Amino acid sequence: MKSNKRKSSHSTEREFGGTLGATCIPVLLPLTVLYLLSVCRSPAASVLQWPPPLPPIAQLWDPLAAVLIAGWITLQSFLYLLPVGKVSEGLVLRDRSRLKYPINGFHSLSITVVLLSICLYLGMPLGYLFELVLPLAVCAIAVSYLLSMYLYIRSFWAPQHALALGGNTGNPLYDFFMGRELNPRIGDFDLKYFCELRPGLIGWVVINLGMLMKEVELRGSPSLAMLLVNGFQLLYVTDALWNEEAVLTTMDIVHDGFGFMLAFGDLAWVPFTYGLQAMFLVVHPQSLSNLGAAGIVLLNGIGYYIFRKSNSQKNQFRRDPTHKSVSHLETIATATGKRLLVSGWWGFVRHPNYLGDLLMALAWSLPCGLSHILPYFYVIYFTVLLIHREARDEKQCKAKYGLAWDTYCSRVPYRIIPYIY
Ligand code: NDP
């Protein structure tokens, strides 16, 4: 009886290749970040060059980078704690409680922009971030390891109901990777929610700005391609922080524990691989025609429109299905009491938000021309990520909604791209 009870408190399902995946990914992905950054800064920028253009170990460490990363996380933590903006409640947890979250990410971004403007006005050499990018990435990777270790250890003091359903298998490597605790907090400070949209996401656009300033140093003014990449990605980050409340209903917050996967993704992977295009443009300038630029702006605009409209429609529907903007939409009832949208954006494909996101990803790479594959890393990686994420979500929805989900799938047969996938 006792052993049965212990067994049932452990999750048995494994994702991301199980223990093997959870052992290899924490080693391979940090190396991938350093590899991509090194290739991106090399004259050939070719992922096929052999031997790979790896920097000497000494170039991976700079105490200034450690100071900047520590200062950055401290600044963003301070901005998180500022009593500005509203406070929202997350979804109902297994113990029927709801956590409170500060919705002040957009304030953090705005204050950061003001501080950066002051730095630029004072003549601080932001372009130096180009030189510092490898040591910065090393420090961010180190922080994500340390944070994940802390999260893993402290999770053993968390009550059973506070553990994520997926990261609690009893296998230390797998649980370290997936994250045991669902919403680890120090007092009211929610570590997962903080990392999700603040230091890494805002850090990404700051690094982009650094690359733009480096271009100004080298060539006197920023190129059109660099302005587009900076503008598109700033729009994406601003949108995420403007709509910060929506993160409270995402898989990351609702379902996944906080472990290495999210900590590394948020703090190291996003800021140092999502901005490869800007870094590429510093070393490999591109000339872009006005017509080409207009086409790329249009593509980004269409992607953004689909992404924003579909995400907002679902969020509105989940918050208040009687709201006039969604009350006319056709829905399917499910046994849980929740309904599924089957017309509007969510009747077009099963993940219209992913489609919009992918179109934008392509628009971010196109300013870098067609001569290299490296600036297309994000769109390739993101396609794989979203296909995998869609499959995970599909499985969870099937488990949640059973037959109603099957009906939805038969009514809306395509997952992301109409008539293709
Ligand atoms: P989604 O916003 O797509 O949410 C999926 C959930 O929506 C399902 O679990 C289900 O939850 C609900 N849902 C699904 N179908 C319907 C329907 N027909 N009617 C009503 N509700 C439905 O999840 P993600 O967190 O994956 O994505 C959010 C956004 O973040 C996307 O735009 C994505 O592209 C983006 N993203 C970006 C990343 C990046 O690195 N740039 C990484 C990951 C995501 P329930 O029914 O329980 O409400």
Short mmCIF file of C-alpha atoms and ligand atoms in Angstrom, two decimals:
data_model
loop_
_atom_site.label_atom_id
_atom_site.label_comp_id
_atom_site.label_asym_id
_atom_site.label_seq_id
_atom_site.Cartn_x
_atom_site.Cartn_y
_atom_site.Cartn_z
CA MET A 1 0.00 0.00 0.00
CA LYS A 2 2.75 2.35 1.07
CA SER A 3 4.92 1.62 -1.97
CA ASN A 4 1.91 2.07 -4.26
CA LYS A 5 1.33 5.48 -2.79
CA ARG A 6 4.95 6.48 -3.34
CA LYS A 7 4.80 5.24 -6.93
CA SER A 8 1.64 7.17 -7.74
CA SER A 9 3.23 10.45 -6.56
CA HIS A 10 5.88 10.11 -9.29
CA SER A 11 5.24 10.97 -12.93
CA THR A 12 6.24 8.23 -15.34
CA GLU A 13 6.00 9.93 -18.70
CA ARG A 14 9.24 11.07 -20.38
CA GLU A 15 9.60 13.79 -22.98
CA PHE A 16 12.62 15.21 -24.88
CA GLY A 17 14.16 11.76 -25.40
CA GLY A 18 13.81 10.72 -21.73
CA THR A 19 16.94 10.30 -19.59
CA LEU A 20 19.26 10.22 -22.61
CA GLY A 21 17.87 13.51 -23.90
CA ALA A 22 17.94 15.06 -20.46
CA THR A 23 21.61 14.06 -20.08
CA CYS A 24 22.80 15.18 -23.51
CA ILE A 25 20.79 18.38 -24.01
CA PRO A 26 22.30 20.31 -21.03
CA VAL A 27 25.75 19.62 -22.48
CA LEU A 28 25.06 19.98 -26.19
CA LEU A 29 22.88 23.10 -26.18
CA PRO A 30 25.33 25.35 -24.29
CA LEU A 31 28.08 24.19 -26.68
CA THR A 32 25.75 24.94 -29.60
CA VAL A 33 25.27 28.51 -28.35
CA LEU A 34 29.05 29.09 -28.20
CA TYR A 35 29.57 27.39 -31.55
CA LEU A 36 26.90 29.47 -33.31
CA LEU A 37 28.23 32.72 -31.87
CA SER A 38 31.77 31.82 -32.96
CA VAL A 39 30.73 30.87 -36.49
CA CYS A 40 28.57 33.98 -36.78
CA ARG A 41 31.53 36.26 -36.02
CA SER A 42 33.93 34.41 -38.32
CA PRO A 43 34.62 35.81 -41.84
CA ALA A 44 33.25 32.71 -43.60
CA ALA A 45 30.21 32.37 -41.28
CA SER A 46 29.79 28.87 -42.65
CA VAL A 47 28.45 26.09 -40.47
CA LEU A 48 30.28 23.65 -42.75
CA GLN A 49 33.79 25.06 -42.24
CA TRP A 50 36.26 22.61 -40.72
CA PRO A 51 37.83 22.95 -38.26
CA PRO A 52 35.13 25.12 -36.68
CA PRO A 53 36.34 28.64 -35.86
CA LEU A 54 36.42 28.09 -32.10
CA PRO A 55 37.94 30.91 -30.05
CA PRO A 56 40.83 30.29 -27.61
CA ILE A 57 39.56 29.47 -24.10
CA ALA A 58 40.93 32.80 -22.82
CA GLN A 59 38.43 34.65 -25.04
CA LEU A 60 35.54 32.93 -23.30
CA TRP A 61 36.08 34.67 -20.01
CA ASP A 62 36.01 38.34 -19.13
CA PRO A 63 35.27 39.60 -15.60
CA LEU A 64 33.41 42.56 -17.14
CA ALA A 65 30.90 40.09 -18.62
CA ALA A 66 30.28 38.57 -15.17
CA VAL A 67 29.73 42.06 -13.71
CA LEU A 68 27.35 42.99 -16.54
CA ILE A 69 25.29 39.79 -16.22
CA ALA A 70 25.05 40.16 -12.42
CA GLY A 71 24.14 43.86 -12.77
CA TRP A 72 21.57 43.07 -15.47
CA ILE A 73 19.77 40.40 -13.44
CA THR A 74 19.82 42.68 -10.38
CA LEU A 75 18.39 45.58 -12.39
CA GLN A 76 15.62 43.44 -13.89
CA SER A 77 14.79 41.94 -10.47
CA PHE A 78 14.54 45.44 -9.03
CA LEU A 79 12.23 46.52 -11.88
CA TYR A 80 10.12 43.37 -11.34
CA LEU A 81 9.62 44.34 -7.71
CA LEU A 82 8.54 47.92 -8.50
CA PRO A 83 4.94 48.39 -7.37
CA VAL A 84 3.74 49.60 -10.79
CA GLY A 85 1.17 48.05 -13.14
CA LYS A 86 -1.64 45.73 -12.16
CA VAL A 87 -1.45 42.42 -10.34
CA SER A 88 -3.11 39.42 -12.01
CA GLU A 89 -4.06 35.98 -10.81
CA GLY A 90 -2.77 32.87 -12.54
CA LEU A 91 -4.95 29.84 -13.34
CA VAL A 92 -6.33 27.72 -10.50
CA LEU A 93 -3.68 25.32 -9.15
CA ARG A 94 -4.14 21.72 -7.99
CA ASP A 95 -4.68 22.87 -4.39
CA ARG A 96 -7.41 25.24 -5.69
CA SER A 97 -5.31 28.33 -4.89
CA ARG A 98 -4.30 31.03 -7.42
CA LEU A 99 -0.97 32.85 -7.41
CA LYS A 100 -0.63 36.58 -7.95
CA TYR A 101 1.73 37.97 -10.61
CA PRO A 102 2.88 41.57 -11.23
CA ILE A 103 2.06 42.67 -14.78
CA ASN A 104 4.84 45.25 -15.11
CA GLY A 105 7.09 43.75 -17.80
CA PHE A 106 6.30 46.57 -20.20
CA HIS A 107 7.28 49.07 -17.51
CA SER A 108 10.57 47.20 -17.08
CA LEU A 109 11.23 47.42 -20.82
CA SER A 110 10.35 51.13 -20.91
CA ILE A 111 12.60 51.98 -17.96
CA THR A 112 15.39 49.90 -19.52
CA VAL A 113 15.00 51.87 -22.78
CA VAL A 114 15.29 55.17 -20.85
CA LEU A 115 18.40 53.91 -19.02
CA LEU A 116 19.96 52.77 -22.32
CA SER A 117 19.21 56.14 -23.92
CA ILE A 118 21.04 57.81 -21.03
CA CYS A 119 23.99 55.43 -21.52
CA LEU A 120 24.11 56.30 -25.23
CA TYR A 121 23.82 60.03 -24.48
CA LEU A 122 26.75 59.71 -22.09
CA GLY A 123 28.74 58.09 -24.89
CA MET A 124 28.96 54.60 -23.40
CA PRO A 125 30.35 52.22 -26.04
CA LEU A 126 27.39 49.87 -26.43
CA GLY A 127 29.04 48.43 -29.54
CA TYR A 128 31.53 46.75 -27.19
CA LEU A 129 28.82 44.12 -26.59
CA PHE A 130 29.95 42.66 -29.92
CA GLU A 131 33.42 41.97 -28.49
CA LEU A 132 31.95 40.74 -25.22
CA VAL A 133 29.28 38.44 -26.57
CA LEU A 134 31.08 35.12 -25.99
CA PRO A 135 32.00 35.79 -22.33
CA LEU A 136 28.48 37.13 -21.77
CA ALA A 137 27.03 33.89 -23.15
CA VAL A 138 29.37 31.83 -20.94
CA CYS A 139 28.20 33.75 -17.85
CA ALA A 140 24.52 33.41 -18.83
CA ILE A 141 25.02 29.65 -19.29
CA ALA A 142 26.73 29.45 -15.86
CA VAL A 143 23.82 31.33 -14.26
CA SER A 144 21.29 28.95 -15.83
CA TYR A 145 23.21 25.93 -14.48
CA LEU A 146 23.48 27.42 -10.98
CA LEU A 147 19.84 28.43 -10.97
CA SER A 148 18.72 24.97 -12.12
CA MET A 149 20.77 23.31 -9.37
CA TYR A 150 19.23 25.61 -6.79
CA LEU A 151 15.75 24.88 -8.18
CA TYR A 152 16.32 21.14 -8.14
CA ILE A 153 17.58 21.10 -4.54
CA ARG A 154 14.90 23.40 -3.14
CA SER A 155 12.14 21.37 -4.84
CA PHE A 156 12.62 18.63 -2.23
CA TRP A 157 11.16 20.98 0.38
CA ALA A 158 8.12 21.76 -1.79
CA PRO A 159 4.78 20.09 -0.99
CA GLN A 160 3.60 17.36 -3.35
CA HIS A 161 0.86 19.52 -4.90
CA ALA A 162 3.45 22.17 -5.84
CA LEU A 163 5.38 19.77 -8.10
CA ALA A 164 4.90 19.76 -11.87
CA LEU A 165 3.22 16.65 -13.21
CA GLY A 166 5.98 16.08 -15.76
CA GLY A 167 9.29 16.66 -13.93
CA ASN A 168 8.80 14.41 -10.96
CA THR A 169 9.92 10.98 -12.12
CA GLY A 170 12.49 10.26 -9.41
CA ASN A 171 15.28 10.20 -12.02
CA PRO A 172 17.62 13.05 -10.95
CA LEU A 173 18.95 13.87 -14.43
CA TYR A 174 15.53 13.95 -16.02
CA ASP A 175 13.94 15.91 -13.18
CA PHE A 176 16.84 18.40 -13.11
CA PHE A 177 16.24 18.98 -16.81
CA MET A 178 12.42 19.17 -16.80
CA GLY A 179 12.05 20.94 -13.46
CA ARG A 180 10.33 19.47 -10.39
CA GLU A 181 8.62 22.49 -8.88
CA LEU A 182 5.87 24.19 -10.88
CA ASN A 183 6.00 27.72 -9.46
CA PRO A 184 9.14 28.16 -7.30
CA ARG A 185 9.02 31.43 -5.41
CA ILE A 186 11.18 33.32 -2.94
CA GLY A 187 8.51 35.13 -0.96
CA ASP A 188 6.32 36.72 -3.64
CA PHE A 189 9.12 36.67 -6.24
CA ASP A 190 8.16 34.08 -8.86
CA LEU A 191 11.40 32.76 -10.35
CA LYS A 192 9.91 31.09 -13.45
CA TYR A 193 7.63 33.97 -14.34
CA PHE A 194 10.49 36.45 -13.87
CA CYS A 195 12.87 34.50 -16.11
CA GLU A 196 10.24 33.79 -18.76
CA LEU A 197 9.98 37.33 -20.17
CA ARG A 198 12.45 39.65 -18.44
CA PRO A 199 16.26 39.22 -18.33
CA GLY A 200 16.60 37.08 -21.47
CA LEU A 201 13.95 38.66 -23.65
CA ILE A 202 14.89 42.26 -22.87
CA GLY A 203 18.57 41.22 -22.94
CA TRP A 204 18.09 39.97 -26.52
CA VAL A 205 17.04 43.40 -27.83
CA VAL A 206 19.81 45.10 -25.85
CA ILE A 207 22.37 42.83 -27.53
CA ASN A 208 20.74 43.68 -30.88
CA LEU A 209 21.16 47.37 -30.10
CA GLY A 210 24.81 46.69 -29.25
CA MET A 211 25.26 45.13 -32.71
CA LEU A 212 23.63 48.15 -34.33
CA MET A 213 25.99 50.47 -32.45
CA LYS A 214 28.93 48.32 -33.53
CA GLU A 215 27.82 48.77 -37.14
CA VAL A 216 27.66 52.54 -36.58
CA GLU A 217 31.23 52.41 -35.17
CA LEU A 218 32.47 50.44 -38.19
CA ARG A 219 30.53 52.05 -41.02
CA GLY A 220 29.21 55.38 -39.75
CA SER A 221 25.51 54.50 -39.82
CA PRO A 222 23.25 51.48 -39.37
CA SER A 223 22.28 49.58 -42.51
CA LEU A 224 18.68 49.12 -43.62
CA ALA A 225 19.02 45.38 -42.97
CA MET A 226 20.21 46.03 -39.39
CA LEU A 227 17.38 48.50 -38.77
CA LEU A 228 14.81 45.98 -39.98
CA VAL A 229 16.17 43.15 -37.82
CA ASN A 230 16.33 45.43 -34.75
CA GLY A 231 12.87 46.87 -35.44
CA PHE A 232 11.14 43.51 -36.03
CA GLN A 233 12.63 41.86 -32.96
CA LEU A 234 11.95 44.91 -30.78
CA LEU A 235 8.31 44.78 -31.92
CA TYR A 236 8.14 41.09 -30.96
CA VAL A 237 9.63 41.66 -27.50
CA THR A 238 7.50 44.75 -26.88
CA ASP A 239 4.40 42.80 -27.89
CA ALA A 240 5.28 39.95 -25.52
CA LEU A 241 5.71 42.36 -22.61
CA TRP A 242 2.67 44.48 -23.51
CA ASN A 243 0.61 41.27 -23.47
CA GLU A 244 2.49 39.82 -20.51
CA GLU A 245 -0.66 38.60 -18.81
CA ALA A 246 -1.15 36.08 -21.62
CA VAL A 247 1.95 34.18 -20.47
CA LEU A 248 -0.03 33.08 -17.40
CA THR A 249 -2.04 30.65 -19.54
CA THR A 250 0.89 29.21 -21.56
CA MET A 251 2.25 25.68 -21.27
CA ASP A 252 5.48 27.00 -19.71
CA ILE A 253 3.67 28.54 -16.74
CA VAL A 254 0.71 26.18 -16.40
CA HIS A 255 2.27 22.81 -17.14
CA ASP A 256 6.10 22.74 -17.13
CA GLY A 257 8.20 22.67 -13.98
CA PHE A 258 11.06 25.15 -13.63
CA GLY A 259 14.29 23.31 -14.36
CA PHE A 260 17.25 23.50 -16.71
CA MET A 261 15.10 23.39 -19.86
CA LEU A 262 13.31 26.66 -19.13
CA ALA A 263 16.12 28.36 -17.16
CA PHE A 264 18.67 27.81 -19.91
CA GLY A 265 16.13 28.59 -22.64
CA ASP A 266 15.09 31.86 -21.04
CA LEU A 267 18.48 33.10 -19.86
CA ALA A 268 20.97 31.84 -22.45
CA TRP A 269 19.33 30.37 -25.54
CA VAL A 270 16.91 33.21 -26.30
CA PRO A 271 19.23 36.21 -25.91
CA PHE A 272 22.24 34.61 -27.60
CA THR A 273 20.74 32.65 -30.49
CA TYR A 274 17.60 34.60 -31.37
CA GLY A 275 19.71 37.65 -32.23
CA LEU A 276 22.22 35.90 -34.51
CA GLN A 277 20.98 37.92 -37.50
CA ALA A 278 22.13 41.26 -36.04
CA MET A 279 25.50 39.76 -35.11
CA PHE A 280 25.85 38.29 -38.59
CA LEU A 281 25.18 41.70 -40.18
CA VAL A 282 28.05 43.31 -38.25
CA VAL A 283 30.58 41.05 -39.98
CA HIS A 284 28.65 40.45 -43.20
CA PRO A 285 26.97 43.69 -44.32
CA GLN A 286 24.09 43.29 -46.79
CA SER A 287 22.65 45.77 -49.22
CA LEU A 288 18.91 45.63 -49.41
CA SER A 289 16.74 47.30 -52.08
CA ASN A 290 13.78 49.40 -51.00
CA LEU A 291 11.46 46.98 -52.77
CA GLY A 292 13.06 43.99 -51.03
CA ALA A 293 12.76 45.79 -47.69
CA ALA A 294 9.08 46.62 -48.38
CA GLY A 295 8.36 42.95 -49.15
CA ILE A 296 10.05 41.83 -45.93
CA VAL A 297 8.15 44.46 -43.89
CA LEU A 298 4.91 43.21 -45.45
CA LEU A 299 5.75 39.58 -44.59
CA ASN A 300 6.54 40.54 -41.00
CA GLY A 301 3.31 42.57 -40.84
CA ILE A 302 1.18 39.64 -42.06
CA GLY A 303 2.92 37.26 -39.62
CA TYR A 304 2.45 39.68 -36.74
CA TYR A 305 -1.23 40.23 -37.61
CA ILE A 306 -2.00 36.47 -37.62
CA PHE A 307 0.09 35.90 -34.46
CA ARG A 308 -1.47 38.74 -32.47
CA LYS A 309 -5.08 38.33 -33.61
CA SER A 310 -5.14 34.57 -32.99
CA ASN A 311 -3.43 34.77 -29.59
CA SER A 312 -5.73 37.61 -28.49
CA GLN A 313 -8.82 35.78 -29.70
CA LYS A 314 -8.03 32.68 -27.65
CA ASN A 315 -7.00 34.68 -24.59
CA GLN A 316 -10.19 36.72 -24.73
CA PHE A 317 -12.24 33.56 -25.17
CA ARG A 318 -10.55 31.84 -22.22
CA ARG A 319 -10.96 34.92 -20.01
CA ASP A 320 -14.55 35.77 -20.95
CA PRO A 321 -16.35 33.66 -23.57
CA THR A 322 -19.34 36.01 -23.43
CA HIS A 323 -17.27 39.03 -24.57
CA LYS A 324 -18.76 40.54 -27.75
CA SER A 325 -15.56 39.98 -29.76
CA VAL A 326 -15.78 36.19 -29.32
CA SER A 327 -19.36 35.38 -28.30
CA HIS A 328 -20.44 34.89 -31.95
CA LEU A 329 -17.78 32.21 -32.62
CA GLU A 330 -18.76 28.58 -33.03
CA THR A 331 -17.52 26.28 -30.26
CA ILE A 332 -17.47 22.64 -29.21
CA ALA A 333 -18.43 21.66 -25.65
CA THR A 334 -16.00 19.44 -23.70
CA ALA A 335 -16.52 17.26 -20.64
CA THR A 336 -14.37 19.64 -18.55
CA GLY A 337 -16.89 22.46 -18.95
CA LYS A 338 -14.43 24.45 -21.10
CA ARG A 339 -15.30 24.95 -24.78
CA LEU A 340 -13.06 24.79 -27.85
CA LEU A 341 -13.22 27.42 -30.58
CA VAL A 342 -13.94 25.89 -33.94
CA SER A 343 -14.43 29.02 -36.04
CA GLY A 344 -12.48 32.28 -36.34
CA TRP A 345 -8.68 31.94 -36.23
CA TRP A 346 -8.83 28.62 -34.36
CA GLY A 347 -11.08 27.18 -37.07
CA PHE A 348 -8.50 28.09 -39.75
CA VAL A 349 -5.74 25.79 -38.45
CA ARG A 350 -5.21 24.26 -34.99
CA HIS A 351 -2.26 26.58 -34.24
CA PRO A 352 -2.72 29.85 -36.17
CA ASN A 353 -0.47 31.60 -33.63
CA TYR A 354 2.44 29.30 -34.61
CA LEU A 355 1.85 30.08 -38.30
CA GLY A 356 2.10 33.84 -37.65
CA ASP A 357 5.19 33.34 -35.50
CA LEU A 358 6.90 31.34 -38.26
CA LEU A 359 6.19 33.97 -40.92
CA MET A 360 7.79 36.59 -38.67
CA ALA A 361 10.79 34.32 -38.06
CA LEU A 362 11.35 34.14 -41.81
CA ALA A 363 11.07 37.92 -42.14
CA TRP A 364 13.81 38.35 -39.50
CA SER A 365 16.24 36.26 -41.53
CA LEU A 366 15.59 37.58 -45.03
CA PRO A 367 17.40 40.93 -44.46
CA CYS A 368 20.60 38.86 -44.13
CA GLY A 369 20.39 37.76 -47.78
CA LEU A 370 20.44 34.25 -49.15
CA SER A 371 24.19 33.55 -49.22
CA HIS A 372 24.43 31.94 -45.73
CA ILE A 373 22.33 29.44 -43.81
CA LEU A 374 23.41 30.73 -40.38
CA PRO A 375 21.02 33.73 -40.17
CA TYR A 376 18.24 31.24 -40.95
CA PHE A 377 19.14 29.25 -37.83
CA TYR A 378 16.26 30.78 -35.87
CA VAL A 379 13.57 29.99 -38.42
CA ILE A 380 14.83 26.39 -38.84
CA TYR A 381 15.14 25.79 -35.10
CA PHE A 382 11.79 27.48 -34.44
CA THR A 383 10.01 25.28 -37.01
CA VAL A 384 11.35 22.19 -35.23
CA LEU A 385 10.45 23.64 -31.82
CA LEU A 386 6.89 24.53 -32.83
CA ILE A 387 6.26 21.16 -34.51
CA HIS A 388 7.45 19.44 -31.32
CA ARG A 389 5.50 21.86 -29.12
CA GLU A 390 2.38 21.32 -31.18
CA ALA A 391 2.71 17.56 -30.70
CA ARG A 392 3.14 18.00 -26.92
CA ASP A 393 0.13 20.31 -26.75
CA GLU A 394 -1.93 17.97 -28.90
CA LYS A 395 -1.21 15.11 -26.49
CA GLN A 396 -2.18 17.22 -23.49
CA CYS A 397 -5.37 18.43 -25.18
CA LYS A 398 -6.30 14.89 -26.17
CA ALA A 399 -5.83 13.82 -22.53
CA LYS A 400 -7.86 16.83 -21.29
CA TYR A 401 -10.71 16.84 -23.79
CA GLY A 402 -10.86 13.25 -25.19
CA LEU A 403 -13.62 12.86 -27.78
CA ALA A 404 -14.25 16.61 -28.03
CA TRP A 405 -10.62 17.05 -29.10
CA ASP A 406 -11.06 14.37 -31.79
CA THR A 407 -14.12 16.23 -33.07
CA TYR A 408 -12.11 19.48 -33.14
CA CYS A 409 -9.31 17.76 -35.10
CA SER A 410 -11.74 16.39 -37.65
CA ARG A 411 -13.36 19.83 -38.05
CA VAL A 412 -9.96 21.58 -38.29
CA PRO A 413 -7.66 19.02 -39.95
CA TYR A 414 -4.50 21.13 -40.44
CA ARG A 415 -2.16 21.78 -37.53
CA ILE A 416 -0.13 24.85 -38.55
CA ILE A 417 -0.07 25.45 -42.31
CA PRO A 418 -3.36 25.11 -44.22
CA TYR A 419 -3.37 22.24 -46.77
CA ILE A 420 0.27 21.39 -45.96
CA TYR A 421 0.69 20.47 -42.28
P1 NDP B 1 -0.95 28.22 -27.24
O1 NDP B 1 -1.20 29.66 -26.97
O2 NDP B 1 -1.04 27.79 -28.65
O3 NDP B 1 -1.95 27.43 -26.35
C1 NDP B 1 -2.32 26.08 -26.51
C2 NDP B 1 -3.54 25.88 -25.63
O4 NDP B 1 -4.62 26.63 -26.17
C3 NDP B 1 -4.04 24.47 -25.55
O5 NDP B 1 -3.34 23.72 -24.60
C4 NDP B 1 -5.48 24.70 -25.12
O6 NDP B 1 -5.43 24.99 -23.71
C5 NDP B 1 -5.85 25.97 -25.85
N1 NDP B 1 -6.51 25.69 -27.11
C6 NDP B 1 -6.07 24.94 -28.15
N2 NDP B 1 -6.96 24.92 -29.14
C7 NDP B 1 -7.99 25.67 -28.73
C8 NDP B 1 -9.24 26.02 -29.32
N3 NDP B 1 -9.60 25.60 -30.53
N4 NDP B 1 -10.08 26.81 -28.61
C9 NDP B 1 -9.73 27.26 -27.40
N5 NDP B 1 -8.57 26.95 -26.78
C10 NDP B 1 -7.72 26.16 -27.44
O7 NDP B 1 0.39 27.76 -26.58
P2 NDP B 1 1.90 28.16 -26.62
O8 NDP B 1 2.28 28.51 -25.24
O9 NDP B 1 2.61 27.02 -27.27
O10 NDP B 1 2.06 29.44 -27.58
C11 NDP B 1 1.76 30.79 -27.22
C12 NDP B 1 2.49 31.73 -28.19
O11 NDP B 1 3.87 31.78 -27.85
C13 NDP B 1 2.42 31.29 -29.65
O12 NDP B 1 2.20 32.41 -30.47
C14 NDP B 1 3.79 30.70 -29.92
O13 NDP B 1 4.15 30.84 -31.29
C15 NDP B 1 4.64 31.55 -29.01
N6 NDP B 1 5.88 30.86 -28.61
C16 NDP B 1 7.07 31.46 -28.93
C17 NDP B 1 8.25 30.89 -28.57
C18 NDP B 1 9.55 31.54 -28.94
O14 NDP B 1 10.60 31.03 -28.54
N7 NDP B 1 9.55 32.62 -29.69
C19 NDP B 1 8.31 29.60 -27.83
C20 NDP B 1 7.01 29.06 -27.58
C21 NDP B 1 5.84 29.67 -27.95
P3 NDP B 1 -6.75 25.14 -22.78
O15 NDP B 1 -7.88 24.51 -23.53
O16 NDP B 1 -6.40 24.45 -21.51
O17 NDP B 1 -6.95 26.61 -22.60
#
